[in-house]
Amino acid sequence: MDPTNVSLQPPTFGNLITVLSIDGGGIRGLIPGIILNFMESELQKLDGEDARIADYFDVIAGTSTGGLVTAMLTTPNENNRPLFSTKDIKEFYLDHCPKIFPQKRRSRLINIMKALSGPKYNGKYLHKLLKEKLGDTKLQQTLTNVVIPTFDIKLLQPTIFSSYELKNKPCLNAAVADICISTSAAPTYLPAHHFKTRDIANGNDREFNLVDGGVAANNPTLLAMGEVTKEALKGNPDFFAIKPTDYSRFVVISLGTGCPKDEMKYTAEKAAKWGLLQWLTASGSTPIIDVFSHASSDMVDLHLSVVFKALRCENNYLRIQDDMLSSVVSSVDIATKKNLDDLVRVGENLLKKPVSRVNLETGVFEASDAETNEQALTR
């Protein structure tokens, strides 16, 4: 298949563009997995048991573990339907996370030495698993438009694997497995990923040297909306009714993977004394990665909250996030049975919690009295 001849899926709902975005967060991908399963079950009540998330969203974006979920939702099987239903996501994480992130009993000193000498995990099981499950499927074959960010450490700039860019950049038509391996390659946790693609038309190879997309955009919502906006600017007839800055035409569901409650976060008093070692290993986690990923996610939410409020269409944007996780549950890699089960419960409880929005004055995530996340998704 020639990616230059691929036609984009036109907007499913005419004048509205539907966007699903899934944050990065390692094993915490279980949280959006539970929420997506609820959403798909509600859609099946309306349209039958064969209904799938990919049928309803014009673009699905995911970073890191969110990129993996995006691939699961959009990679076709032999019948050209999604390879996974959302109910499969929970079992996938419960079965495979303990093997992707094996929990070895080591002293703190050994853990520190390991962190200084190489990635915490070798990634072999993850790489083998993704290649087995996703096969040779290429980006152009996904069942709806997808946007998955990575970061090229050789070029020192983001590389965005976007369905919308395939006509202009056929070299981005990589195997979905390679894209998922790359966007999940969190520095200090998993090794960077190298691969090449070939532009058949020009006979040129494109080299990629990639790490986790969370380095660039842990919350990829704005990236997805930006890709649609570029299509509008290009004059794509499918988007004729959408002005490039008219966010009121977007219906956006943005799923976070949780973050720690206040008392589990870091303080300036402690961090003021940290050197490189502490920024990499303090409190049994990797503070510098936590800071970058949470800052990225929250800045996107803050920006979109301002824009949707200014356009008087706040109900078009739903951000579902839990910012009250304990230190262990908020980890990206403590893949014990108890912790994974706790993450499932976090997702289930989050559905029952009230919709929360960022307070534009304080930046704090605050619950509203209007409806629960479950009710908002149903609406």
Short mmCIF file of C-alpha atoms in Angstrom, two decimals:
data_model
loop_
_atom_site.label_atom_id
_atom_site.label_comp_id
_atom_site.label_asym_id
_atom_site.label_seq_id
_atom_site.Cartn_x
_atom_site.Cartn_y
_atom_site.Cartn_z
CA MET A 1 0.00 0.00 0.00
CA ASP A 2 1.21 3.46 -0.88
CA PRO A 3 0.66 5.94 1.98
CA THR A 4 0.50 8.83 -0.49
CA ASN A 5 -2.78 7.38 -1.79
CA VAL A 6 -4.41 6.89 1.61
CA SER A 7 -7.66 8.83 2.06
CA LEU A 8 -8.39 10.13 5.55
CA GLN A 9 -11.54 9.15 7.33
CA PRO A 10 -13.95 12.11 7.02
CA PRO A 11 -15.58 13.49 10.17
CA THR A 12 -17.99 10.90 11.57
CA PHE A 13 -20.49 13.46 12.80
CA GLY A 14 -20.40 16.11 10.07
CA ASN A 15 -19.68 19.48 11.62
CA LEU A 16 -18.25 17.97 14.81
CA ILE A 17 -14.79 16.45 15.17
CA THR A 18 -14.55 13.77 17.85
CA VAL A 19 -11.21 13.38 19.65
CA LEU A 20 -10.09 10.77 22.17
CA SER A 21 -6.77 11.35 23.94
CA ILE A 22 -4.96 9.03 26.37
CA ASP A 23 -2.04 10.13 28.56
CA GLY A 24 1.16 8.23 29.24
CA GLY A 25 1.84 6.57 32.58
CA GLY A 26 3.17 3.01 32.35
CA ILE A 27 1.09 0.48 34.27
CA ARG A 28 -1.37 3.28 35.07
CA GLY A 29 -2.75 2.72 31.56
CA LEU A 30 -5.14 0.41 33.42
CA ILE A 31 -7.06 3.50 34.61
CA PRO A 32 -8.11 4.78 31.14
CA GLY A 33 -8.56 1.14 30.11
CA ILE A 34 -11.35 0.75 32.70
CA ILE A 35 -12.96 4.04 31.62
CA LEU A 36 -12.81 3.07 27.94
CA ASN A 37 -14.49 -0.24 28.71
CA PHE A 38 -17.39 1.61 30.33
CA MET A 39 -17.64 3.94 27.34
CA GLU A 40 -17.64 1.12 24.82
CA SER A 41 -20.26 -0.83 26.78
CA GLU A 42 -22.52 2.26 26.71
CA LEU A 43 -22.06 2.56 22.95
CA GLN A 44 -22.91 -1.12 22.56
CA LYS A 45 -26.21 -0.51 24.37
CA LEU A 46 -27.03 1.96 21.59
CA ASP A 47 -25.59 0.26 18.52
CA GLY A 48 -25.09 -3.43 19.30
CA GLU A 49 -22.32 -5.61 20.70
CA ASP A 50 -20.08 -5.13 17.64
CA ALA A 51 -19.69 -1.39 18.34
CA ARG A 52 -16.10 -0.34 19.04
CA ILE A 53 -14.48 2.89 20.22
CA ALA A 54 -12.71 3.34 16.87
CA ASP A 55 -16.10 3.64 15.14
CA TYR A 56 -16.90 6.87 16.98
CA PHE A 57 -13.72 8.94 17.08
CA ASP A 58 -12.27 10.84 14.14
CA VAL A 59 -8.86 10.79 15.79
CA ILE A 60 -7.42 8.85 18.72
CA ALA A 61 -4.18 10.11 20.24
CA GLY A 62 -2.00 8.38 22.80
CA THR A 63 1.38 8.82 24.41
CA SER A 64 3.51 6.00 25.87
CA THR A 65 1.07 3.55 27.50
CA GLY A 66 -1.69 5.66 25.90
CA GLY A 67 -0.08 5.01 22.52
CA LEU A 68 -0.25 1.29 23.22
CA VAL A 69 -3.95 1.55 24.08
CA THR A 70 -4.48 3.60 20.90
CA ALA A 71 -2.90 0.82 18.86
CA MET A 72 -5.05 -1.81 20.59
CA LEU A 73 -8.19 0.16 19.72
CA THR A 74 -7.30 0.86 16.09
CA THR A 75 -5.18 -2.03 14.76
CA PRO A 76 -7.35 -4.18 12.45
CA ASN A 77 -7.81 -7.94 12.74
CA GLU A 78 -8.37 -10.29 9.80
CA ASN A 79 -11.98 -9.02 9.52
CA ASN A 80 -10.87 -5.38 9.47
CA ARG A 81 -12.31 -4.78 12.93
CA PRO A 82 -10.33 -3.70 16.01
CA LEU A 83 -7.84 -6.33 17.17
CA PHE A 84 -8.85 -5.68 20.78
CA SER A 85 -12.13 -4.69 22.40
CA THR A 86 -11.85 -2.44 25.43
CA LYS A 87 -12.69 -5.31 27.77
CA ASP A 88 -9.43 -6.95 26.63
CA ILE A 89 -7.31 -4.03 27.87
CA LYS A 90 -7.66 -4.88 31.56
CA GLU A 91 -6.58 -8.50 31.09
CA PHE A 92 -3.74 -7.45 28.78
CA TYR A 93 -2.27 -5.20 31.47
CA LEU A 94 -2.85 -7.66 34.31
CA ASP A 95 -1.25 -10.51 32.35
CA HIS A 96 1.72 -8.74 30.80
CA CYS A 97 2.78 -5.83 33.05
CA PRO A 98 4.47 -8.13 35.62
CA LYS A 99 6.62 -9.52 32.77
CA ILE A 100 7.33 -6.12 31.20
CA PHE A 101 8.29 -4.70 34.61
CA PRO A 102 9.56 -7.70 36.62
CA GLN A 103 9.78 -6.90 40.31
CA LYS A 104 13.21 -7.96 41.54
CA ARG A 105 14.14 -7.60 45.17
CA ARG A 106 17.27 -5.45 45.26
CA SER A 107 18.88 -3.21 47.84
CA ARG A 108 18.55 0.55 47.36
CA LEU A 109 22.27 0.74 46.53
CA ILE A 110 21.92 -1.81 43.73
CA ASN A 111 18.88 0.03 42.38
CA ILE A 112 20.87 3.26 42.32
CA MET A 113 23.79 1.60 40.54
CA LYS A 114 21.37 0.08 38.04
CA ALA A 115 19.78 3.48 37.37
CA LEU A 116 23.22 4.99 36.72
CA SER A 117 24.42 2.23 34.42
CA GLY A 118 21.44 1.59 32.13
CA PRO A 119 17.65 1.36 31.82
CA LYS A 120 15.82 -0.29 34.68
CA TYR A 121 14.23 -2.86 32.32
CA ASN A 122 15.63 -4.35 29.10
CA GLY A 123 12.36 -4.12 27.17
CA LYS A 124 12.80 -7.50 25.49
CA TYR A 125 9.48 -8.92 26.64
CA LEU A 126 7.59 -5.76 25.63
CA HIS A 127 9.22 -5.67 22.19
CA LYS A 128 8.47 -9.33 21.51
CA LEU A 129 4.90 -8.98 22.76
CA LEU A 130 4.09 -5.95 20.61
CA LYS A 131 5.55 -7.48 17.47
CA GLU A 132 3.55 -10.67 18.07
CA LYS A 133 0.27 -8.89 18.77
CA LEU A 134 0.48 -6.08 16.21
CA GLY A 135 2.35 -7.96 13.50
CA ASP A 136 3.36 -6.01 10.40
CA THR A 137 0.46 -3.55 10.59
CA LYS A 138 1.51 -0.13 9.34
CA LEU A 139 0.29 3.27 10.49
CA GLN A 140 -1.76 3.74 7.31
CA GLN A 141 -3.85 0.65 8.15
CA THR A 142 -5.32 1.85 11.44
CA LEU A 143 -9.12 1.89 11.54
CA THR A 144 -9.36 5.58 12.35
CA ASN A 145 -6.88 8.45 12.33
CA VAL A 146 -4.26 8.21 15.06
CA VAL A 147 -1.65 10.57 16.50
CA ILE A 148 1.20 9.08 18.58
CA PRO A 149 4.11 11.30 19.70
CA THR A 150 7.70 10.20 20.20
CA PHE A 151 10.95 12.13 20.63
CA ASP A 152 13.97 11.73 18.38
CA ILE A 153 17.09 12.08 20.53
CA LYS A 154 19.39 12.33 17.50
CA LEU A 155 17.46 15.27 16.04
CA LEU A 156 16.44 16.59 19.48
CA GLN A 157 12.89 17.20 18.32
CA PRO A 158 9.52 15.44 18.48
CA THR A 159 8.54 12.92 15.83
CA ILE A 160 4.76 12.69 15.57
CA PHE A 161 3.35 9.59 13.93
CA SER A 162 0.14 10.99 12.50
CA SER A 163 -2.30 9.55 9.97
CA TYR A 164 -2.79 13.10 8.72
CA GLU A 165 0.88 13.45 7.72
CA LEU A 166 1.27 10.24 5.69
CA LYS A 167 0.54 11.85 2.32
CA ASN A 168 3.23 14.48 2.86
CA LYS A 169 5.65 12.27 4.79
CA PRO A 170 5.39 8.63 3.63
CA CYS A 171 8.46 7.83 5.73
CA LEU A 172 6.21 8.03 8.81
CA ASN A 173 4.36 4.92 7.66
CA ALA A 174 6.15 2.77 10.23
CA ALA A 175 5.03 -0.49 11.77
CA VAL A 176 2.59 0.21 14.60
CA ALA A 177 4.67 -2.12 16.81
CA ASP A 178 7.79 0.05 16.30
CA ILE A 179 5.76 3.19 17.03
CA CYS A 180 4.44 1.69 20.27
CA ILE A 181 7.89 0.51 21.37
CA SER A 182 9.23 4.00 20.72
CA THR A 183 6.54 6.02 22.45
CA SER A 184 6.86 3.73 25.50
CA ALA A 185 10.66 4.01 25.79
CA ALA A 186 10.67 6.12 28.95
CA PRO A 187 14.22 7.33 29.73
CA THR A 188 15.79 5.41 32.65
CA TYR A 189 13.01 2.77 32.47
CA LEU A 190 13.18 1.27 28.96
CA PRO A 191 15.80 1.47 26.19
CA ALA A 192 15.58 3.92 23.31
CA HIS A 193 14.38 2.38 20.03
CA HIS A 194 16.08 2.55 16.63
CA PHE A 195 14.54 1.55 13.32
CA LYS A 196 14.31 2.64 9.68
CA THR A 197 11.51 3.07 7.17
CA ARG A 198 11.73 3.30 3.39
CA ASP A 199 10.08 5.93 1.21
CA ILE A 200 9.25 3.67 -1.75
CA ALA A 201 8.56 6.57 -4.12
CA ASN A 202 12.00 8.13 -3.62
CA GLY A 203 13.92 5.03 -2.56
CA ASN A 204 15.20 6.80 0.55
CA ASP A 205 15.54 5.39 4.05
CA ARG A 206 14.47 7.37 7.13
CA GLU A 207 16.25 6.63 10.39
CA PHE A 208 14.56 7.02 13.77
CA ASN A 209 16.24 7.22 17.20
CA LEU A 210 13.28 7.47 19.53
CA VAL A 211 12.29 7.67 23.18
CA ASP A 212 9.04 8.11 25.08
CA GLY A 213 6.54 10.56 23.61
CA GLY A 214 5.97 11.89 27.12
CA VAL A 215 9.20 13.85 26.75
CA ALA A 216 7.30 16.00 24.24
CA ALA A 217 3.60 15.57 25.06
CA ASN A 218 2.47 13.29 27.86
CA ASN A 219 -1.06 14.55 27.25
CA PRO A 220 -1.44 14.49 23.43
CA THR A 221 -4.85 16.20 23.20
CA LEU A 222 -3.51 19.41 21.68
CA LEU A 223 -1.44 17.44 19.17
CA ALA A 224 -4.56 15.66 17.94
CA MET A 225 -6.49 18.91 17.63
CA GLY A 226 -3.52 20.51 15.90
CA GLU A 227 -3.39 17.75 13.28
CA VAL A 228 -7.06 18.31 12.46
CA THR A 229 -6.52 22.07 12.33
CA LYS A 230 -3.69 21.62 9.82
CA GLU A 231 -6.06 19.68 7.57
CA ALA A 232 -8.53 22.57 7.74
CA LEU A 233 -5.75 25.02 6.83
CA LYS A 234 -4.83 22.85 3.83
CA GLY A 235 -8.37 23.18 2.52
CA ASN A 236 -9.29 19.52 2.98
CA PRO A 237 -12.95 19.40 1.81
CA ASP A 238 -13.88 17.08 4.65
CA PHE A 239 -13.25 19.98 7.02
CA PHE A 240 -14.86 22.74 4.95
CA ALA A 241 -17.21 23.78 7.75
CA ILE A 242 -14.54 24.02 10.41
CA LYS A 243 -12.57 27.22 10.82
CA PRO A 244 -8.99 26.61 11.95
CA THR A 245 -9.53 28.28 15.34
CA ASP A 246 -13.09 27.09 16.00
CA TYR A 247 -12.58 24.71 18.91
CA SER A 248 -16.34 24.68 19.49
CA ARG A 249 -16.54 22.11 16.67
CA PHE A 250 -14.46 19.66 18.68
CA VAL A 251 -15.86 17.10 21.11
CA VAL A 252 -12.90 15.98 23.22
CA ILE A 253 -12.50 13.23 25.80
CA SER A 254 -9.08 13.36 27.45
CA LEU A 255 -8.14 10.51 29.79
CA GLY A 256 -5.39 10.92 32.36
CA THR A 257 -3.55 8.10 34.09
CA GLY A 258 -3.52 9.66 37.54
CA CYS A 259 -0.97 11.53 39.64
CA PRO A 260 0.03 11.51 43.33
CA LYS A 261 -1.82 13.44 46.02
CA ASP A 262 -0.12 16.51 47.47
CA GLU A 263 1.61 14.90 50.42
CA MET A 264 3.26 12.37 48.08
CA LYS A 265 4.80 15.04 45.86
CA TYR A 266 8.19 16.67 46.29
CA THR A 267 9.05 19.84 48.19
CA ALA A 268 11.48 22.63 47.33
CA GLU A 269 13.10 22.15 50.75
CA LYS A 270 14.09 18.60 49.79
CA ALA A 271 14.79 19.20 46.10
CA ALA A 272 17.02 22.19 46.81
CA LYS A 273 19.62 19.74 48.14
CA TRP A 274 19.34 17.23 45.28
CA GLY A 275 22.03 16.50 42.76
CA LEU A 276 21.71 14.36 39.63
CA LEU A 277 21.52 11.15 41.63
CA GLN A 278 18.55 12.30 43.73
CA TRP A 279 16.69 13.70 40.70
CA LEU A 280 16.97 10.22 39.20
CA THR A 281 16.29 8.06 42.25
CA ALA A 282 14.71 10.02 45.14
CA SER A 283 11.74 8.45 46.94
CA GLY A 284 12.11 5.25 44.96
CA SER A 285 10.92 6.91 41.73
CA THR A 286 12.39 9.20 39.08
CA PRO A 287 11.43 12.77 40.06
CA ILE A 288 12.74 14.42 36.91
CA ILE A 289 10.55 12.18 34.72
CA ASP A 290 7.56 12.76 37.01
CA VAL A 291 8.01 16.53 36.81
CA PHE A 292 8.27 16.62 33.01
CA SER A 293 5.33 14.28 32.40
CA HIS A 294 2.90 15.87 34.86
CA ALA A 295 3.86 19.41 33.78
CA SER A 296 3.21 18.49 30.15
CA SER A 297 -0.20 16.97 30.93
CA ASP A 298 -1.39 19.77 33.19
CA MET A 299 -0.34 22.59 30.86
CA VAL A 300 -2.41 21.07 28.05
CA ASP A 301 -5.44 20.73 30.34
CA LEU A 302 -5.04 24.31 31.57
CA HIS A 303 -4.83 25.68 28.03
CA LEU A 304 -7.84 23.73 26.78
CA SER A 305 -9.92 24.61 29.83
CA VAL A 306 -9.32 28.31 29.10
CA VAL A 307 -10.13 27.96 25.40
CA PHE A 308 -13.31 25.91 25.80
CA LYS A 309 -14.54 28.24 28.54
CA ALA A 310 -13.83 31.29 26.40
CA LEU A 311 -15.85 29.74 23.56
CA ARG A 312 -18.69 28.92 25.98
CA CYS A 313 -18.58 25.23 25.11
CA GLU A 314 -17.13 23.68 28.28
CA ASN A 315 -19.33 20.60 27.86
CA ASN A 316 -17.43 19.78 24.65
CA TYR A 317 -14.31 19.02 26.69
CA LEU A 318 -14.16 16.26 29.29
CA ARG A 319 -10.92 15.65 31.17
CA ILE A 320 -10.98 12.61 33.46
CA GLN A 321 -8.09 12.52 35.90
CA ASP A 322 -7.41 11.34 39.47
CA ASP A 323 -4.88 13.48 41.35
CA MET A 324 -5.16 11.64 44.67
CA LEU A 325 -3.09 8.49 44.08
CA SER A 326 -0.84 7.04 46.78
CA SER A 327 2.90 6.86 46.13
CA VAL A 328 2.87 3.18 45.14
CA VAL A 329 -0.26 3.38 42.99
CA SER A 330 1.11 6.46 41.22
CA SER A 331 4.24 4.59 40.10
CA VAL A 332 4.68 3.67 36.45
CA ASP A 333 6.26 0.27 37.04
CA ILE A 334 5.41 -1.36 40.40
CA ALA A 335 3.62 -4.22 38.67
CA THR A 336 2.69 -6.32 41.68
CA LYS A 337 -0.68 -8.07 41.68
CA LYS A 338 -1.90 -5.88 44.55
CA ASN A 339 -0.89 -2.65 42.84
CA LEU A 340 -2.43 -3.64 39.51
CA ASP A 341 -5.66 -4.60 41.27
CA ASP A 342 -5.58 -1.24 43.08
CA LEU A 343 -5.27 0.54 39.72
CA VAL A 344 -8.35 -1.30 38.45
CA ARG A 345 -10.24 -0.04 41.51
CA VAL A 346 -8.97 3.51 40.89
CA GLY A 347 -10.47 3.40 37.39
CA GLU A 348 -13.77 1.98 38.64
CA ASN A 349 -14.02 4.57 41.44
CA LEU A 350 -13.08 7.40 39.09
CA LEU A 351 -16.19 6.71 37.03
CA LYS A 352 -18.31 7.39 40.13
CA LYS A 353 -16.51 10.60 41.08
CA PRO A 354 -17.85 14.01 40.04
CA VAL A 355 -16.51 15.66 36.91
CA SER A 356 -13.56 17.85 37.85
CA ARG A 357 -12.16 20.90 36.10
CA VAL A 358 -9.03 22.91 36.64
CA ASN A 359 -9.59 26.13 38.59
CA LEU A 360 -8.23 28.77 36.22
CA GLU A 361 -7.26 31.03 39.13
CA THR A 362 -5.40 28.49 41.28
CA GLY A 363 -4.56 25.72 38.79
CA VAL A 364 -6.07 23.18 41.19
CA PHE A 365 -8.27 20.34 39.93
CA GLU A 366 -11.69 20.83 41.57
CA ALA A 367 -14.83 18.68 41.58
CA SER A 368 -18.07 20.11 40.19
CA ASP A 369 -21.57 19.26 41.38
CA ALA A 370 -23.06 18.81 37.93
CA GLU A 371 -22.54 15.12 37.16
CA THR A 372 -20.23 12.16 37.65
CA ASN A 373 -17.65 11.08 35.06
CA GLU A 374 -19.89 8.09 34.31
CA GLN A 375 -22.87 10.36 33.65
CA ALA A 376 -20.76 12.72 31.54
CA LEU A 377 -19.51 9.87 29.37
CA THR A 378 -23.05 8.56 28.94
CA ARG A 379 -24.21 12.02 27.91
#
